[in-house]
Amino acid sequence: MDKEWEIRLGGTGGQGLITGGIILAEAAILDGKVAVQSQSYGPESRGGSSKAEVIISNDEIDYMKVKDADLLLVMSPEAAKKYKDEVKEDAIIIVDTTYVKDFEATKGKVYEVKISHLARHEAGRELVANIVALAVIVGVTNVVSRSALEQAVLSRIPKGTEELNKKAMAVGFKAIEEVLNAA
């Protein structure tokens, strides 16, 4: 990794994006990088807006807020509308097309993946859509290593869900590989 990554994960409460941001930051630290993570969400615990931001760098991080993201993940129509323009010109935008339809970016490269659908139908539970999404992010950016991601996921998830979450990671990696190979 030769640059600082500013990452924004946007969706709704209950999609696990706050946990996803924490896992991504922990994976970066496991890889020997510097990471900061912040979050915000609406007053509702489920269904309201939710945002996690992660900055990952090889060097000291001077400003701990994402302004224009290098990578944007959107998992709800509201997040897509709110954050689609808050990206750099060469940003990577990952869109969960299960819920976000007709996404039109003004900048960046868009990768469309049915993240929530794959979590439900391929991994077995939509509850792990955040883990599928993290694998998609790592598969397209290599911002952290796959082994660090797996270690961070397994350290954060409830005991007894290890196989489900490993399957979710495999589903996410396979999905983005198919998208990249089709491009």
CSV table of C-alpha atoms in Angstrom, one decimal:
chain,number,residue,atom,x,y,z
A,1,MET,CA,0.0,0.0,0.0
A,2,ASP,CA,1.6,3.2,-1.1
A,3,LYS,CA,-1.1,5.7,-0.3
A,4,GLU,CA,-3.4,6.7,2.5
A,5,TRP,CA,-6.9,5.2,2.1
A,6,GLU,CA,-9.9,7.2,3.2
A,7,ILE,CA,-12.9,4.9,3.4
A,8,ARG,CA,-16.6,5.6,4.0
A,9,LEU,CA,-19.1,2.8,4.6
A,10,GLY,CA,-22.7,4.1,4.3
A,11,GLY,CA,-26.0,2.4,4.8
A,12,THR,CA,-28.7,1.9,7.5
A,13,GLY,CA,-28.6,0.8,11.1
A,14,GLY,CA,-28.6,-2.9,11.5
A,15,GLN,CA,-26.4,-3.6,8.4
A,16,GLY,CA,-23.3,-4.0,10.6
A,17,LEU,CA,-21.3,-1.1,9.0
A,18,ILE,CA,-20.0,0.2,12.3
A,19,THR,CA,-18.7,-3.2,13.2
A,20,GLY,CA,-17.4,-3.5,9.6
A,21,GLY,CA,-15.4,-0.2,10.1
A,22,ILE,CA,-13.9,-1.5,13.3
A,23,ILE,CA,-12.9,-4.8,11.7
A,24,LEU,CA,-11.3,-3.0,8.8
A,25,ALA,CA,-9.3,-0.8,11.1
A,26,GLU,CA,-8.2,-3.7,13.2
A,27,ALA,CA,-7.2,-5.7,10.1
A,28,ALA,CA,-5.0,-2.7,9.1
A,29,ILE,CA,-3.3,-2.6,12.5
A,30,LEU,CA,-2.7,-6.4,12.2
A,31,ASP,CA,-0.9,-5.6,8.9
A,32,GLY,CA,1.3,-3.1,10.7
A,33,LYS,CA,-0.4,0.0,9.3
A,34,VAL,CA,-1.9,3.0,11.1
A,35,ALA,CA,-5.7,3.2,11.2
A,36,VAL,CA,-8.4,5.4,12.7
A,37,GLN,CA,-12.1,4.7,12.7
A,38,SER,CA,-15.1,6.9,13.4
A,39,GLN,CA,-18.8,6.4,13.2
A,40,SER,CA,-22.1,8.1,13.2
A,41,TYR,CA,-25.7,7.0,13.1
A,42,GLY,CA,-29.2,8.3,13.4
A,43,PRO,CA,-31.3,8.1,16.6
A,44,GLU,CA,-32.9,4.8,15.4
A,45,SER,CA,-31.0,1.6,16.2
A,46,ARG,CA,-32.3,-0.1,13.1
A,47,GLY,CA,-33.3,1.5,9.8
A,48,GLY,CA,-31.8,4.9,10.4
A,49,SER,CA,-28.7,6.2,8.6
A,50,SER,CA,-25.4,4.7,9.6
A,51,LYS,CA,-21.9,5.6,8.5
A,52,ALA,CA,-18.4,4.3,9.4
A,53,GLU,CA,-15.2,5.9,8.3
A,54,VAL,CA,-11.8,4.4,8.3
A,55,ILE,CA,-8.5,6.0,7.4
A,56,ILE,CA,-5.6,3.6,6.8
A,57,SER,CA,-2.0,4.7,6.2
A,58,ASN,CA,1.6,3.5,6.4
A,59,ASP,CA,2.4,6.8,8.2
A,60,GLU,CA,1.0,9.0,10.9
A,61,ILE,CA,-2.6,10.2,10.2
A,62,ASP,CA,-2.8,14.0,10.6
A,63,TYR,CA,-6.6,14.5,10.0
A,64,MET,CA,-9.0,11.9,11.4
A,65,LYS,CA,-12.0,12.7,9.2
A,66,VAL,CA,-12.8,11.5,5.7
A,67,LYS,CA,-13.6,14.4,3.4
A,68,ASP,CA,-13.6,12.9,0.0
A,69,ALA,CA,-13.3,9.2,0.1
A,70,ASP,CA,-10.9,7.0,-1.9
A,71,LEU,CA,-13.4,4.2,-1.4
A,72,LEU,CA,-17.1,4.4,-0.8
A,73,LEU,CA,-19.4,1.5,0.0
A,74,VAL,CA,-23.1,2.3,-0.3
A,75,MET,CA,-25.7,-0.2,1.0
A,76,SER,CA,-28.8,1.9,1.0
A,77,PRO,CA,-30.4,4.4,-1.4
A,78,GLU,CA,-30.1,7.1,1.2
A,79,ALA,CA,-26.4,6.6,1.6
A,80,ALA,CA,-25.9,6.5,-2.1
A,81,LYS,CA,-27.7,9.8,-2.5
A,82,LYS,CA,-25.9,11.4,0.4
A,83,TYR,CA,-22.3,10.3,-0.2
A,84,LYS,CA,-22.0,9.7,-4.0
A,85,ASP,CA,-20.4,13.1,-4.6
A,86,GLU,CA,-18.1,13.0,-1.5
A,87,VAL,CA,-15.5,11.0,-3.3
A,88,LYS,CA,-12.2,11.7,-5.0
A,89,GLU,CA,-12.1,11.8,-8.9
A,90,ASP,CA,-10.5,8.4,-9.0
A,91,ALA,CA,-12.4,6.8,-6.2
A,92,ILE,CA,-13.6,3.2,-6.0
A,93,ILE,CA,-17.4,3.0,-5.3
A,94,ILE,CA,-18.9,-0.3,-4.3
A,95,VAL,CA,-22.7,-0.4,-4.6
A,96,ASP,CA,-24.9,-3.0,-3.0
A,97,THR,CA,-27.4,-3.4,-5.9
A,98,THR,CA,-29.7,-5.5,-3.7
A,99,TYR,CA,-31.0,-2.2,-2.3
A,100,VAL,CA,-29.4,0.6,-4.4
A,101,LYS,CA,-30.9,0.8,-7.8
A,102,ASP,CA,-30.0,3.1,-10.7
A,103,PHE,CA,-26.9,4.4,-9.1
A,104,GLU,CA,-25.3,7.2,-11.2
A,105,ALA,CA,-21.8,8.3,-10.2
A,106,THR,CA,-20.4,11.6,-11.2
A,107,LYS,CA,-16.8,10.5,-10.4
A,108,GLY,CA,-14.9,7.4,-9.6
A,109,LYS,CA,-15.1,3.7,-10.8
A,110,VAL,CA,-18.3,1.9,-9.8
A,111,TYR,CA,-18.4,-1.8,-8.9
A,112,GLU,CA,-21.9,-3.2,-8.6
A,113,VAL,CA,-22.3,-6.3,-6.4
A,114,LYS,CA,-25.5,-7.7,-4.9
A,115,ILE,CA,-23.9,-7.8,-1.4
A,116,SER,CA,-27.0,-8.4,0.7
A,117,HIS,CA,-28.5,-10.8,-1.7
A,118,LEU,CA,-25.3,-12.9,-1.8
A,119,ALA,CA,-25.1,-12.8,2.0
A,120,ARG,CA,-28.7,-14.1,2.3
A,121,HIS,CA,-28.6,-16.7,-0.5
A,122,GLU,CA,-24.9,-17.7,-0.8
A,123,ALA,CA,-23.6,-17.3,2.7
A,124,GLY,CA,-26.8,-18.2,4.4
A,125,ARG,CA,-27.9,-15.1,6.3
A,126,GLU,CA,-28.2,-11.4,5.4
A,127,LEU,CA,-26.8,-10.7,8.8
A,128,VAL,CA,-23.3,-11.2,7.4
A,129,ALA,CA,-23.7,-8.7,4.5
A,130,ASN,CA,-21.1,-6.5,6.2
A,131,ILE,CA,-18.5,-9.3,6.1
A,132,VAL,CA,-19.3,-10.0,2.4
A,133,ALA,CA,-18.8,-6.3,1.8
A,134,LEU,CA,-15.5,-6.2,3.6
A,135,ALA,CA,-14.2,-9.1,1.4
A,136,VAL,CA,-15.4,-7.2,-1.7
A,137,ILE,CA,-13.5,-4.1,-0.5
A,138,VAL,CA,-10.3,-6.1,0.2
A,139,GLY,CA,-10.7,-8.0,-3.1
A,140,VAL,CA,-10.8,-4.8,-5.1
A,141,THR,CA,-8.3,-2.7,-3.2
A,142,ASN,CA,-5.9,-5.0,-1.2
A,143,VAL,CA,-6.0,-2.2,1.4
A,144,VAL,CA,-5.4,-5.0,4.0
A,145,SER,CA,-4.3,-8.6,3.6
A,146,ARG,CA,-6.9,-11.3,3.4
A,147,SER,CA,-5.3,-13.1,6.4
A,148,ALA,CA,-5.5,-9.9,8.5
A,149,LEU,CA,-9.1,-9.4,7.5
A,150,GLU,CA,-10.0,-13.0,8.5
A,151,GLN,CA,-8.1,-12.6,11.8
A,152,ALA,CA,-9.9,-9.4,12.6
A,153,VAL,CA,-13.3,-10.8,11.6
A,154,LEU,CA,-12.8,-13.9,13.8
A,155,SER,CA,-11.8,-11.8,16.8
A,156,ARG,CA,-14.9,-9.6,16.6
A,157,ILE,CA,-17.8,-12.0,15.8
A,158,PRO,CA,-19.9,-13.9,18.3
A,159,LYS,CA,-18.5,-17.4,19.1
A,160,GLY,CA,-20.3,-20.1,17.2
A,161,THR,CA,-20.5,-18.0,14.0
A,162,GLU,CA,-17.0,-18.6,12.7
A,163,GLU,CA,-18.0,-20.8,9.8
A,164,LEU,CA,-20.8,-18.5,8.7
A,165,ASN,CA,-18.4,-15.5,8.6
A,166,LYS,CA,-15.7,-17.5,6.8
A,167,LYS,CA,-18.2,-18.4,4.2
A,168,ALA,CA,-19.3,-14.8,3.9
A,169,MET,CA,-15.7,-13.7,3.3
A,170,ALA,CA,-15.4,-16.4,0.6
A,171,VAL,CA,-18.6,-15.3,-1.0
A,172,GLY,CA,-17.4,-11.7,-1.1
A,173,PHE,CA,-14.0,-12.5,-2.6
A,174,LYS,CA,-15.6,-14.7,-5.2
A,175,ALA,CA,-18.2,-12.0,-6.1
A,176,ILE,CA,-15.6,-9.3,-6.7
A,177,GLU,CA,-13.3,-11.6,-8.6
A,178,GLU,CA,-16.2,-12.3,-11.0
A,179,VAL,CA,-16.9,-8.6,-11.3
A,180,LEU,CA,-13.2,-7.8,-12.0
A,181,ASN,CA,-12.9,-10.7,-14.5
A,182,ALA,CA,-16.0,-9.5,-16.4
A,183,ALA,CA,-14.6,-5.9,-16.7
